[in-house]
PDB file of C-alpha atoms and ligand atoms in Angstrom:
ATOM      1  CA  MET W   1     -28.667  12.222 -29.256  1.00 50.00           C
ATOM      2  CA  PRO W   2     -29.631   9.703 -32.084  1.00 54.00           C
ATOM      3  CA  GLU W   3     -30.791   6.621 -30.135  1.00 66.00           C
ATOM      4  CA  HIS W   4     -29.219   3.206 -32.297  1.00 68.00           C
ATOM      5  CA  PRO W   5     -30.524  -0.205 -31.652  1.00 69.00           C
ATOM      6  CA  VAL W   6     -28.723  -1.829 -28.901  1.00 80.00           C
ATOM      7  CA  LYS W   7     -26.591  -4.473 -30.061  1.00 87.00           C
ATOM      8  CA  SER W   8     -24.770  -7.848 -28.349  1.00 93.00           C
ATOM      9  CA  LEU W   9     -21.761  -7.819 -26.674  1.00 95.00           C
ATOM     10  CA  SER W  10     -19.521  -8.930 -24.037  1.00 96.00           C
ATOM     11  CA  VAL W  11     -16.438  -6.729 -21.675  1.00 96.00           C
ATOM     12  CA  LEU W  12     -14.348  -7.911 -19.361  1.00 97.00           C
ATOM     13  CA  ALA W  13     -14.239  -6.424 -15.931  1.00 97.00           C
ATOM     14  CA  PRO W  14     -10.679  -6.533 -15.295  1.00 98.00           C
ATOM     15  CA  ALA W  15      -9.144  -7.082 -11.847  1.00 98.00           C
ATOM     16  CA  LYS W  16      -7.854  -4.178 -10.194  1.00 98.00           C
ATOM     17  CA  ILE W  17      -4.350  -4.664  -8.085  1.00 98.00           C
ATOM     18  CA  ASN W  18      -3.219  -2.417  -5.609  1.00 98.00           C
ATOM     19  CA  LEU W  19       0.512  -2.478  -6.840  1.00 98.00           C
ATOM     20  CA  TYR W  20       0.891  -1.100  -3.692  1.00 98.00           C
ATOM     21  CA  LEU W  21      -1.029   0.384  -1.325  1.00 98.00           C
ATOM     22  CA  HIS W  22       0.596   3.121   1.264  1.00 98.00           C
ATOM     23  CA  VAL W  23      -1.865   4.374   4.458  1.00 98.00           C
ATOM     24  CA  THR W  24      -0.970   7.518   5.140  1.00 98.00           C
ATOM     25  CA  GLY W  25      -3.169   9.111   7.162  1.00 98.00           C
ATOM     26  CA  ARG W  26      -6.653   9.290   8.971  1.00 96.00           C
ATOM     27  CA  ARG W  27      -9.965  11.601   8.362  1.00 94.00           C
ATOM     28  CA  GLY W  28     -12.544  12.626  11.637  1.00 93.00           C
ATOM     29  CA  ASP W  29     -14.623   9.918  10.241  1.00 94.00           C
ATOM     30  CA  GLY W  30     -12.700   7.005  10.664  1.00 93.00           C
ATOM     31  CA  TYR W  31     -11.731   6.399   7.080  1.00 95.00           C
ATOM     32  CA  HIS W  32      -7.990   6.011   5.922  1.00 97.00           C
ATOM     33  CA  LEU W  33      -6.144   8.007   3.483  1.00 97.00           C
ATOM     34  CA  LEU W  34      -4.640   5.820   1.273  1.00 97.00           C
ATOM     35  CA  ASP W  35      -1.929   6.556  -1.700  1.00 98.00           C
ATOM     36  CA  SER W  36      -1.938   2.986  -4.000  1.00 98.00           C
ATOM     37  CA  LEU W  37      -0.683   2.659  -7.875  1.00 98.00           C
ATOM     38  CA  VAL W  38      -3.150   0.813  -9.799  1.00 98.00           C
ATOM     39  CA  ALA W  39      -3.308  -1.162 -12.526  1.00 97.00           C
ATOM     40  CA  PHE W  40      -5.578  -3.533 -14.591  1.00 97.00           C
ATOM     41  CA  ALA W  41      -5.155  -7.771 -15.472  1.00 97.00           C
ATOM     42  CA  SER W  42      -6.380  -9.405 -18.298  1.00 96.00           C
ATOM     43  CA  ILE W  43      -7.999 -11.773 -15.446  1.00 97.00           C
ATOM     44  CA  GLY W  44     -11.509 -10.693 -14.110  1.00 97.00           C
ATOM     45  CA  ASP W  45     -15.600 -11.000 -14.393  1.00 98.00           C
ATOM     46  CA  ARG W  46     -17.038 -10.813 -17.586  1.00 98.00           C
ATOM     47  CA  ILE W  47     -20.431  -8.419 -18.456  1.00 98.00           C
ATOM     48  CA  SER W  48     -22.480  -9.429 -21.256  1.00 98.00           C
ATOM     49  CA  ILE W  49     -25.241  -7.571 -23.040  1.00 97.00           C
ATOM     50  CA  LYS W  50     -27.980  -8.871 -25.371  1.00 96.00           C
ATOM     51  CA  PRO W  51     -31.241  -6.339 -26.758  1.00 95.00           C
ATOM     52  CA  SER W  52     -34.273  -7.296 -25.066  1.00 95.00           C
ATOM     53  CA  GLY W  53     -37.634  -5.622 -24.656  1.00 93.00           C
ATOM     54  CA  ALA W  54     -37.534  -5.997 -20.918  1.00 94.00           C
ATOM     55  CA  PHE W  55     -34.602  -5.380 -18.498  1.00 96.00           C
ATOM     56  CA  SER W  56     -33.232  -8.255 -16.634  1.00 97.00           C
ATOM     57  CA  PHE W  57     -30.300  -9.188 -14.767  1.00 98.00           C
ATOM     58  CA  ARG W  58     -28.983 -12.488 -13.554  1.00 97.00           C
ATOM     59  CA  ILE W  59     -24.963 -14.118 -12.495  1.00 98.00           C
ATOM     60  CA  GLU W  60     -23.607 -17.101 -13.615  1.00 98.00           C
ATOM     61  CA  GLY W  61     -20.053 -18.603 -13.144  1.00 97.00           C
ATOM     62  CA  PRO W  62     -18.313 -20.256 -10.575  1.00 96.00           C
ATOM     63  CA  TYR W  63     -18.906 -17.551  -7.735  1.00 96.00           C
ATOM     64  CA  ALA W  64     -22.599 -16.983  -8.944  1.00 96.00           C
ATOM     65  CA  SER W  65     -23.621 -18.609  -5.378  1.00 95.00           C
ATOM     66  CA  ALA W  66     -21.852 -16.254  -3.414  1.00 95.00           C
ATOM     67  CA  PHE W  67     -24.506 -13.264  -3.954  1.00 95.00           C
ATOM     68  CA  THR W  68     -27.491 -12.408  -1.929  1.00 95.00           C
ATOM     69  CA  ALA W  69     -31.036 -12.440  -2.471  1.00 96.00           C
ATOM     70  CA  ALA W  70     -30.629  -8.355  -2.875  1.00 96.00           C
ATOM     71  CA  GLU W  71     -27.305  -8.627  -4.559  1.00 96.00           C
ATOM     72  CA  LEU W  72     -29.381 -11.396  -7.142  1.00 96.00           C
ATOM     73  CA  GLU W  73     -32.572  -8.371  -7.556  1.00 95.00           C
ATOM     74  CA  SER W  74     -32.525  -6.792 -10.819  1.00 96.00           C
ATOM     75  CA  GLY W  75     -35.240  -4.178  -9.770  1.00 95.00           C
ATOM     76  CA  PRO W  76     -34.588  -0.561  -8.598  1.00 95.00           C
ATOM     77  CA  GLU W  77     -34.033  -1.792  -4.851  1.00 95.00           C
ATOM     78  CA  SER W  78     -30.765  -3.833  -5.890  1.00 96.00           C
ATOM     79  CA  GLN W  79     -27.849  -3.929  -3.987  1.00 96.00           C
ATOM     80  CA  ASN W  80     -25.985  -4.981  -6.588  1.00 97.00           C
ATOM     81  CA  LEU W  81     -23.475  -2.089  -8.046  1.00 97.00           C
ATOM     82  CA  ALA W  82     -23.854  -3.337 -11.389  1.00 98.00           C
ATOM     83  CA  VAL W  83     -27.788  -3.191 -11.365  1.00 98.00           C
ATOM     84  CA  ARG W  84     -27.271   0.068  -9.707  1.00 98.00           C
ATOM     85  CA  ALA W  85     -25.075   1.461 -12.563  1.00 98.00           C
ATOM     86  CA  ALA W  86     -27.177   0.064 -15.430  1.00 98.00           C
ATOM     87  CA  ARG W  87     -30.203   1.497 -13.832  1.00 98.00           C
ATOM     88  CA  GLY W  88     -28.558   5.133 -12.920  1.00 98.00           C
ATOM     89  CA  LEU W  89     -26.994   4.903 -16.475  1.00 98.00           C
ATOM     90  CA  GLY W  90     -30.578   4.500 -18.000  1.00 97.00           C
ATOM     91  CA  ASP W  91     -31.674   7.432 -15.669  1.00 97.00           C
ATOM     92  CA  LEU W  92     -28.780  10.215 -16.826  1.00 97.00           C
ATOM     93  CA  LEU W  93     -29.326   9.286 -20.343  1.00 97.00           C
ATOM     94  CA  GLY W  94     -33.220   9.058 -20.197  1.00 96.00           C
ATOM     95  CA  ARG W  95     -33.012   5.650 -21.921  1.00 95.00           C
ATOM     96  CA  ARG W  96     -35.329   2.971 -21.638  1.00 95.00           C
ATOM     97  CA  LEU W  97     -33.468  -0.278 -20.091  1.00 96.00           C
ATOM     98  CA  ASP W  98     -33.744  -2.220 -23.687  1.00 93.00           C
ATOM     99  CA  LEU W  99     -31.172  -4.642 -22.768  1.00 96.00           C
ATOM    100  CA  ALA W 100     -30.417  -8.265 -20.962  1.00 97.00           C
ATOM    101  CA  LEU W 101     -27.240  -8.202 -18.515  1.00 98.00           C
ATOM    102  CA  THR W 102     -25.330 -11.063 -17.575  1.00 98.00           C
ATOM    103  CA  LEU W 103     -22.398 -11.187 -15.171  1.00 98.00           C
ATOM    104  CA  THR W 104     -20.115 -13.931 -15.244  1.00 98.00           C
ATOM    105  CA  LYS W 105     -18.539 -13.794 -11.996  1.00 98.00           C
ATOM    106  CA  ASN W 106     -15.172 -15.285 -12.317  1.00 97.00           C
ATOM    107  CA  MET W 107     -13.282 -13.652  -9.358  1.00 97.00           C
ATOM    108  CA  PRO W 108     -13.926 -14.381  -6.080  1.00 97.00           C
ATOM    109  CA  LEU W 109     -16.513 -11.636  -4.034  1.00 95.00           C
ATOM    110  CA  ALA W 110     -14.432  -9.017  -1.311  1.00 92.00           C
ATOM    111  CA  ALA W 111     -11.127 -10.338  -2.403  1.00 95.00           C
ATOM    112  CA  GLY W 112      -9.181  -6.738  -2.720  1.00 95.00           C
ATOM    113  CA  LEU W 113      -9.657  -7.124  -6.318  1.00 96.00           C
ATOM    114  CA  GLY W 114     -11.950  -4.498  -6.939  1.00 94.00           C
ATOM    115  CA  GLY W 115     -14.442  -6.674  -8.076  1.00 94.00           C
ATOM    116  CA  GLY W 116     -18.085  -4.370  -7.708  1.00 96.00           C
ATOM    117  CA  SER W 117     -16.596  -1.338  -8.855  1.00 97.00           C
ATOM    118  CA  ALA W 118     -14.890  -3.234 -12.274  1.00 97.00           C
ATOM    119  CA  ASP W 119     -18.067  -5.109 -12.731  1.00 98.00           C
ATOM    120  CA  ALA W 120     -20.299  -1.668 -12.394  1.00 98.00           C
ATOM    121  CA  ALA W 121     -17.670   0.456 -14.865  1.00 98.00           C
ATOM    122  CA  ALA W 122     -17.895  -2.453 -17.050  1.00 98.00           C
ATOM    123  CA  VAL W 123     -21.667  -2.545 -17.346  1.00 98.00           C
ATOM    124  CA  ILE W 124     -21.404   1.273 -18.497  1.00 98.00           C
ATOM    125  CA  ARG W 125     -18.837   0.860 -20.214  1.00 97.00           C
ATOM    126  CA  ALA W 126     -20.770  -2.061 -22.423  1.00 97.00           C
ATOM    127  CA  MET W 127     -24.160   0.085 -22.339  1.00 97.00           C
ATOM    128  CA  LEU W 128     -22.384   2.840 -23.750  1.00 96.00           C
ATOM    129  CA  ASP W 129     -20.646   0.918 -26.143  1.00 95.00           C
ATOM    130  CA  ALA W 130     -23.978  -0.811 -27.083  1.00 95.00           C
ATOM    131  CA  TRP W 131     -25.970   2.316 -27.388  1.00 95.00           C
ATOM    132  CA  GLN W 132     -23.351   3.749 -29.319  1.00 94.00           C
ATOM    133  CA  VAL W 133     -22.673   6.924 -26.873  1.00 96.00           C
ATOM    134  CA  ALA W 134     -19.201   7.992 -26.686  1.00 96.00           C
ATOM    135  CA  PRO W 135     -18.670   8.986 -22.687  1.00 96.00           C
ATOM    136  CA  GLN W 136     -17.633  12.697 -23.295  1.00 95.00           C
ATOM    137  CA  ALA W 137     -21.262  13.116 -24.619  1.00 94.00           C
ATOM    138  CA  VAL W 138     -23.013  11.984 -20.714  1.00 96.00           C
ATOM    139  CA  GLN W 139     -23.138  15.284 -18.589  1.00 95.00           C
ATOM    140  CA  GLY W 140     -22.654  14.276 -15.223  1.00 96.00           C
ATOM    141  CA  LEU W 141     -20.880  10.929 -16.205  1.00 97.00           C
ATOM    142  CA  ASP W 142     -18.043  11.425 -13.490  1.00 94.00           C
ATOM    143  CA  ALA W 143     -20.223  12.817 -10.731  1.00 96.00           C
ATOM    144  CA  PHE W 144     -22.382   9.162 -11.184  1.00 98.00           C
ATOM    145  CA  LEU W 145     -19.525   7.137 -11.456  1.00 97.00           C
ATOM    146  CA  LEU W 146     -18.003   8.715  -7.992  1.00 94.00           C
ATOM    147  CA  SER W 147     -21.500   8.652  -6.611  1.00 96.00           C
ATOM    148  CA  LEU W 148     -21.356   4.176  -7.014  1.00 97.00           C
ATOM    149  CA  GLY W 149     -18.192   4.218  -5.488  1.00 94.00           C
ATOM    150  CA  ALA W 150     -14.577   5.978  -5.304  1.00 92.00           C
ATOM    151  CA  ASP W 151     -13.578   3.516  -7.045  1.00 94.00           C
ATOM    152  CA  VAL W 152     -15.304   3.119 -10.312  1.00 96.00           C
ATOM    153  CA  PRO W 153     -14.089   6.312 -11.936  1.00 95.00           C
ATOM    154  CA  VAL W 154     -10.354   4.586 -12.403  1.00 95.00           C
ATOM    155  CA  CYS W 155     -11.884   1.017 -13.010  1.00 96.00           C
ATOM    156  CA  MET W 156     -14.211   3.087 -15.749  1.00 96.00           C
ATOM    157  CA  ARG W 157     -10.952   3.733 -17.422  1.00 94.00           C
ATOM    158  CA  CYS W 158      -8.956   0.620 -17.077  1.00 94.00           C
ATOM    159  CA  ARG W 159      -5.630   3.235 -17.053  1.00 94.00           C
ATOM    160  CA  PRO W 160      -3.001   2.881 -14.247  1.00 96.00           C
ATOM    161  CA  ALA W 161      -3.336   5.435 -12.084  1.00 97.00           C
ATOM    162  CA  VAL W 162      -1.858   6.625  -8.529  1.00 98.00           C
ATOM    163  CA  ILE W 163      -5.142   7.116  -6.125  1.00 97.00           C
ATOM    164  CA  ARG W 164      -5.049   9.427  -3.492  1.00 97.00           C
ATOM    165  CA  GLY W 165      -7.399  10.603  -0.152  1.00 95.00           C
ATOM    166  CA  ILE W 166      -9.772   7.610   0.103  1.00 92.00           C
ATOM    167  CA  GLY W 167      -9.626   7.109  -3.954  1.00 89.00           C
ATOM    168  CA  GLU W 168     -11.505   9.991  -5.304  1.00 87.00           C
ATOM    169  CA  GLU W 169      -8.057  12.171  -5.991  1.00 94.00           C
ATOM    170  CA  ILE W 170      -6.904  10.198  -9.303  1.00 96.00           C
ATOM    171  CA  THR W 171      -3.452  10.737 -11.141  1.00 97.00           C
ATOM    172  CA  TYR W 172      -3.725   9.096 -14.303  1.00 96.00           C
ATOM    173  CA  LEU W 173      -0.458   7.466 -15.496  1.00 96.00           C
ATOM    174  CA  ASP W 174       0.783   5.924 -19.223  1.00 92.00           C
ATOM    175  CA  GLU W 175       0.608   2.672 -20.049  1.00 89.00           C
ATOM    176  CA  ILE W 176       2.950   0.887 -17.718  1.00 90.00           C
ATOM    177  CA  PRO W 177       5.178  -2.193 -19.297  1.00 92.00           C
ATOM    178  CA  GLU W 178       3.425  -5.605 -19.755  1.00 95.00           C
ATOM    179  CA  MET W 179       3.787  -8.229 -17.104  1.00 96.00           C
ATOM    180  CA  PRO W 180       2.657 -11.562 -16.123  1.00 98.00           C
ATOM    181  CA  ILE W 181       0.985 -12.007 -13.276  1.00 98.00           C
ATOM    182  CA  LEU W 182      -0.216 -14.169 -10.808  1.00 98.00           C
ATOM    183  CA  LEU W 183      -3.342 -13.908  -8.866  1.00 98.00           C
ATOM    184  CA  VAL W 184      -3.874 -15.909  -5.389  1.00 98.00           C
ATOM    185  CA  ASN W 185      -6.536 -16.341  -3.223  1.00 98.00           C
ATOM    186  CA  PRO W 186      -6.658 -18.302   0.092  1.00 98.00           C
ATOM    187  CA  GLN W 187     -10.373 -18.340  -0.697  1.00 97.00           C
ATOM    188  CA  LYS W 188     -11.131 -16.861   3.134  1.00 95.00           C
ATOM    189  CA  HIS W 189     -13.352 -14.369   4.120  1.00 93.00           C
ATOM    190  CA  CYS W 190     -11.270 -11.099   5.067  1.00 96.00           C
ATOM    191  CA  PRO W 191     -13.379  -8.521   5.659  1.00 96.00           C
ATOM    192  CA  THR W 192     -11.542  -4.696   5.036  1.00 96.00           C
ATOM    193  CA  PRO W 193     -13.404  -3.126   8.202  1.00 96.00           C
ATOM    194  CA  ASP W 194     -11.561  -5.826   9.914  1.00 98.00           C
ATOM    195  CA  VAL W 195      -8.738  -4.843   8.348  1.00 98.00           C
ATOM    196  CA  PHE W 196      -8.622  -1.266   8.832  1.00 97.00           C
ATOM    197  CA  LYS W 197      -8.873  -1.893  12.839  1.00 97.00           C
ATOM    198  CA  ALA W 198      -6.184  -4.067  12.729  1.00 98.00           C
ATOM    199  CA  PHE W 199      -4.214  -1.453  11.285  1.00 98.00           C
ATOM    200  CA  ALA W 200      -4.937   0.524  14.335  1.00 95.00           C
ATOM    201  CA  GLY W 201      -2.072   1.770  16.173  1.00 92.00           C
ATOM    202  CA  ARG W 202       0.565   1.236  13.195  1.00 97.00           C
ATOM    203  CA  GLU W 203       2.563   3.900  12.076  1.00 97.00           C
ATOM    204  CA  PHE W 204       1.320   5.874   9.212  1.00 98.00           C
ATOM    205  CA  SER W 205       3.278   6.141   5.512  1.00 98.00           C
ATOM    206  CA  ALA W 206       4.438   8.543   3.065  1.00 98.00           C
ATOM    207  CA  PRO W 207       2.855   8.601  -0.014  1.00 98.00           C
ATOM    208  CA  HIS W 208       4.979   7.114  -2.981  1.00 98.00           C
ATOM    209  CA  PRO W 209       6.798   9.403  -5.237  1.00 95.00           C
ATOM    210  CA  VAL W 210       5.702   7.992  -8.754  1.00 95.00           C
ATOM    211  CA  PRO W 211       6.544   9.584 -12.159  1.00 94.00           C
ATOM    212  CA  VAL W 212       4.039   9.822 -14.679  1.00 93.00           C
ATOM    213  CA  SER W 213       5.942   7.562 -17.347  1.00 93.00           C
ATOM    214  CA  VAL W 214       8.349   4.370 -16.292  1.00 91.00           C
ATOM    215  CA  LYS W 215       9.098   2.600 -19.400  1.00 91.00           C
ATOM    216  CA  HIS W 216      11.262  -0.495 -18.674  1.00 94.00           C
ATOM    217  CA  THR W 217       9.954  -3.195 -16.644  1.00 95.00           C
ATOM    218  CA  GLN W 218      13.120  -3.246 -14.594  1.00 96.00           C
ATOM    219  CA  ASP W 219      12.740   0.436 -13.363  1.00 95.00           C
ATOM    220  CA  TYR W 220       8.824  -0.185 -12.607  1.00 95.00           C
ATOM    221  CA  LEU W 221       9.672  -3.320 -10.300  1.00 97.00           C
ATOM    222  CA  GLU W 222      12.329  -1.301  -8.316  1.00 97.00           C
ATOM    223  CA  LEU W 223       9.350   1.415  -8.164  1.00 97.00           C
ATOM    224  CA  LEU W 224       7.001  -0.859  -6.550  1.00 98.00           C
ATOM    225  CA  LEU W 225       9.995  -2.839  -4.704  1.00 98.00           C
ATOM    226  CA  ALA W 226      10.570   0.542  -2.831  1.00 98.00           C
ATOM    227  CA  ALA W 227       6.637   0.689  -1.540  1.00 98.00           C
ATOM    228  CA  ARG W 228       4.741  -1.917   0.091  1.00 98.00           C
ATOM    229  CA  ASN W 229       1.671  -3.132   1.104  1.00 98.00           C
ATOM    230  CA  ASP W 230       0.557  -1.368   4.399  1.00 98.00           C
ATOM    231  CA  LEU W 231      -2.494  -3.446   5.205  1.00 98.00           C
ATOM    232  CA  GLU W 232      -0.619  -6.872   4.671  1.00 98.00           C
ATOM    233  CA  ALA W 233       0.537  -7.120   8.227  1.00 98.00           C
ATOM    234  CA  PRO W 234      -3.059  -6.126   9.711  1.00 98.00           C
ATOM    235  CA  ALA W 235      -4.872  -8.521   7.032  1.00 98.00           C
ATOM    236  CA  GLN W 236      -2.764 -11.137   8.002  1.00 98.00           C
ATOM    237  CA  THR W 237      -3.970 -11.100  11.995  1.00 98.00           C
ATOM    238  CA  ILE W 238      -7.299 -12.125  10.190  1.00 98.00           C
ATOM    239  CA  VAL W 239      -6.025 -14.815   7.356  1.00 98.00           C
ATOM    240  CA  PRO W 240      -2.892 -15.942   8.757  1.00 98.00           C
ATOM    241  CA  GLY W 241      -2.862 -17.891   5.216  1.00 97.00           C
ATOM    242  CA  ILE W 242      -2.181 -15.321   3.153  1.00 98.00           C
ATOM    243  CA  LYS W 243       1.472 -15.396   4.396  1.00 98.00           C
ATOM    244  CA  THR W 244       1.078 -18.553   2.942  1.00 98.00           C
ATOM    245  CA  VAL W 245       0.072 -17.385  -0.112  1.00 98.00           C
ATOM    246  CA  LEU W 246       2.898 -14.784  -0.310  1.00 98.00           C
ATOM    247  CA  GLU W 247       5.494 -17.476   0.723  1.00 98.00           C
ATOM    248  CA  ALA W 248       4.026 -19.843  -2.514  1.00 98.00           C
ATOM    249  CA  ILE W 249       4.570 -17.267  -4.713  1.00 98.00           C
ATOM    250  CA  SER W 250       7.762 -15.776  -3.392  1.00 98.00           C
ATOM    251  CA  ASN W 251       9.415 -19.304  -3.926  1.00 98.00           C
ATOM    252  CA  ALA W 252       8.100 -20.055  -7.142  1.00 98.00           C
ATOM    253  CA  GLU W 253      11.238 -19.978  -9.921  1.00 98.00           C
ATOM    254  CA  GLY W 254      10.862 -16.368 -11.711  1.00 98.00           C
ATOM    255  CA  GLY W 255       8.689 -14.439  -9.317  1.00 97.00           C
ATOM    256  CA  ARG W 256      10.174 -10.675  -9.151  1.00 98.00           C
ATOM    257  CA  LEU W 257       7.767  -9.088  -6.548  1.00 98.00           C
ATOM    258  CA  ALA W 258       4.955 -10.847  -3.838  1.00 98.00           C
ATOM    259  CA  ARG W 259       1.905  -8.461  -2.596  1.00 98.00           C
ATOM    260  CA  MET W 260      -1.157  -8.331  -1.263  1.00 98.00           C
ATOM    261  CA  SER W 261      -3.661  -6.595  -3.193  1.00 98.00           C
ATOM    262  CA  GLY W 262      -6.249  -3.968  -1.293  1.00 97.00           C
ATOM    263  CA  SER W 263      -7.525  -5.396   2.106  1.00 97.00           C
ATOM    264  CA  GLY W 264      -6.597  -9.003   0.393  1.00 96.00           C
ATOM    265  CA  ALA W 265      -6.787 -11.760   0.685  1.00 97.00           C
ATOM    266  CA  SER W 266      -6.023 -12.109  -2.786  1.00 98.00           C
ATOM    267  CA  CYS W 267      -2.373 -11.560  -3.235  1.00 98.00           C
ATOM    268  CA  PHE W 268      -0.414 -10.949  -6.806  1.00 98.00           C
ATOM    269  CA  GLY W 269       2.669 -12.127  -8.022  1.00 98.00           C
ATOM    270  CA  LEU W 270       4.818 -10.338 -11.259  1.00 98.00           C
ATOM    271  CA  PHE W 271       6.970 -12.593 -13.186  1.00 98.00           C
ATOM    272  CA  GLU W 272      10.031 -13.119 -15.416  1.00 96.00           C
ATOM    273  CA  ASN W 273       8.576 -14.360 -18.308  1.00 97.00           C
ATOM    274  CA  GLU W 274       4.610 -16.195 -18.933  1.00 97.00           C
ATOM    275  CA  GLU W 275       6.265 -19.879 -18.983  1.00 98.00           C
ATOM    276  CA  LEU W 276       7.223 -19.035 -15.560  1.00 98.00           C
ATOM    277  CA  CYS W 277       4.081 -17.391 -13.915  1.00 98.00           C
ATOM    278  CA  LEU W 278       2.205 -20.408 -15.900  1.00 98.00           C
ATOM    279  CA  VAL W 279       4.624 -23.007 -14.076  1.00 98.00           C
ATOM    280  CA  ALA W 280       4.251 -21.457 -10.325  1.00 98.00           C
ATOM    281  CA  ALA W 281       0.563 -21.427 -11.142  1.00 98.00           C
ATOM    282  CA  GLU W 282       0.569 -24.949 -11.874  1.00 98.00           C
ATOM    283  CA  GLN W 283       2.759 -26.120  -9.326  1.00 98.00           C
ATOM    284  CA  ILE W 284       1.210 -24.158  -6.453  1.00 98.00           C
ATOM    285  CA  ARG W 285      -2.559 -25.513  -7.757  1.00 98.00           C
ATOM    286  CA  GLN W 286      -0.892 -28.820  -6.977  1.00 98.00           C
ATOM    287  CA  ALA W 287      -0.203 -27.974  -3.900  1.00 98.00           C
ATOM    288  CA  HIS W 288      -3.734 -26.109  -2.558  1.00 98.00           C
ATOM    289  CA  GLN W 289      -6.091 -27.700  -4.658  1.00 97.00           C
ATOM    290  CA  ASP W 290      -8.813 -25.097  -2.639  1.00 97.00           C
ATOM    291  CA  TRP W 291      -7.376 -22.018  -3.500  1.00 98.00           C
ATOM    292  CA  TRP W 292      -8.214 -19.816  -6.527  1.00 98.00           C
ATOM    293  CA  ILE W 293      -5.538 -19.190  -8.670  1.00 98.00           C
ATOM    294  CA  ARG W 294      -4.607 -17.582 -12.274  1.00 98.00           C
ATOM    295  CA  ALA W 295      -2.067 -15.862 -14.762  1.00 98.00           C
ATOM    296  CA  GLY W 296      -2.744 -13.221 -16.875  1.00 97.00           C
ATOM    297  CA  THR W 297      -1.322 -10.035 -18.092  1.00 97.00           C
ATOM    298  CA  LEU W 298      -0.936  -6.655 -15.986  1.00 97.00           C
ATOM    299  CA  GLY W 299      -1.446  -3.823 -18.280  1.00 91.00           C
ATOM    300  CA  ARG W 300      -3.898  -3.081 -21.261  1.00 73.00           C
ATOM    301  CA  PRO W 301      -6.660  -5.064 -20.201  1.00 74.00           C
ATOM    302  CA  GLN W 302      -8.370  -3.381 -22.776  1.00 63.00           C
ATOM    303  CA  ARG W 303      -7.235  -5.952 -25.550  1.00 50.00           C
ATOM    304  CA  HIS W 304      -9.008  -8.696 -23.830  1.00 49.00           C
TER     305      HIS W 304
HETATM  306  O1  LIG Q 401     -14.731   1.043   0.976  1.00 64.64           O
HETATM  307  P1  LIG Q 401     -15.796  -0.234   2.029  1.00 64.64           P
HETATM  308  O2  LIG Q 401     -17.294   0.007   2.061  1.00 64.64           O
HETATM  309  O3  LIG Q 401     -14.794  -1.407   1.314  1.00 64.64           O
HETATM  310  O4  LIG Q 401     -15.177  -0.155   2.858  1.00 64.64           O
HETATM  311  C1  LIG Q 401     -15.415  -1.224   4.476  1.00 64.64           C
HETATM  312  C2  LIG Q 401     -15.002  -0.278   5.619  1.00 64.64           C
HETATM  313  O5  LIG Q 401     -13.359  -0.236   5.790  1.00 64.64           O
HETATM  314  C3  LIG Q 401     -15.378   1.074   6.061  1.00 64.64           C
HETATM  315  O6  LIG Q 401     -16.157   1.052   6.607  1.00 64.64           O
HETATM  316  C4  LIG Q 401     -13.842   1.574   7.000  1.00 64.64           C
HETATM  317  O7  LIG Q 401     -14.443   1.030   8.144  1.00 64.64           O
HETATM  318  C5  LIG Q 401     -12.943   0.753   6.339  1.00 64.64           C
HETATM  319  N1  LIG Q 401     -11.732   1.821   5.542  1.00 64.64           N
HETATM  320  C6  LIG Q 401     -11.438   2.645   5.667  1.00 64.64           C
HETATM  321  N2  LIG Q 401     -10.533   3.479   4.958  1.00 64.64           N
HETATM  322  C7  LIG Q 401     -10.978   3.626   3.616  1.00 64.64           C
HETATM  323  C8  LIG Q 401     -11.759   2.514   3.064  1.00 64.64           C
HETATM  324  C9  LIG Q 401     -12.391   1.632   3.827  1.00 64.64           C
HETATM  325  O8  LIG Q 401     -11.571   2.990   7.210  1.00 64.64           O
HETATM  326  N3  LIG Q 401     -10.561   4.257   2.337  1.00 64.64           N
END
């Protein structure tokens, strides 16, 4: 494989939204089996790469201070998935890390938006692009992505997909109709293990039937409205503010669906049109200045 000099570039690490999430069972090891439709938004973190004689890693942006010392490390022992992704890809390709990596952390951490996995996947996309290596040319790439985390393969493709099992069974779908989306996080810690613990004793759901292609927004909304996020109620026992967030989104004019993503605490609203989505963002921001609120588009984040 010919080696190309690294070039400067920046890519979006889009928020991964669980448009619905059914808990369908529990494995012997305690992990829960899920059925979820995921799609990606134009909102997210950013990964930038610059040519450099030696590898470096730094985090900037509004949530940079939320990382632990071990997550700020750029060495092989780093606890940051973005660094592990960069080092692992270098090893896989037998290439020296001739780049400086910057993560601009715009999304709150552990927020139910797939942040760490999205960042790791974006690092790999950015590095392959900078090195001008096609993903198909990397032997063992799929296994490497999965070794970083169950959500990393789907974040790598940034395409809508139904995920089952604990996230490792992925069925990619056709692109979905683009919709204005509002993301709202009450900025309260909602740890995933606690949410699954709070789910204990509740009934499992059946998987939701999803066709590979849905062309019209209305059909798409009906499909989503017939499903739910089974972790919404248990998450509210940990962060009661999630209920307030969902009410604020539901009460906004033009809102068609309000739901929590992942294990929370972020919630999303799908809106009739972009203008009403922006108005809702502004109104909710006025009433709740301590919440994280972003408006954007759901679908085709590759363009951003
Ligand atoms: O995937 P993550 O490391 O965030 O999961 C944290 C915890 O959440 C796990 O240790 C497990 O207790 C619970 N979990 C689960 N089923 C899943 C994912 C997470 O029970 N599919």
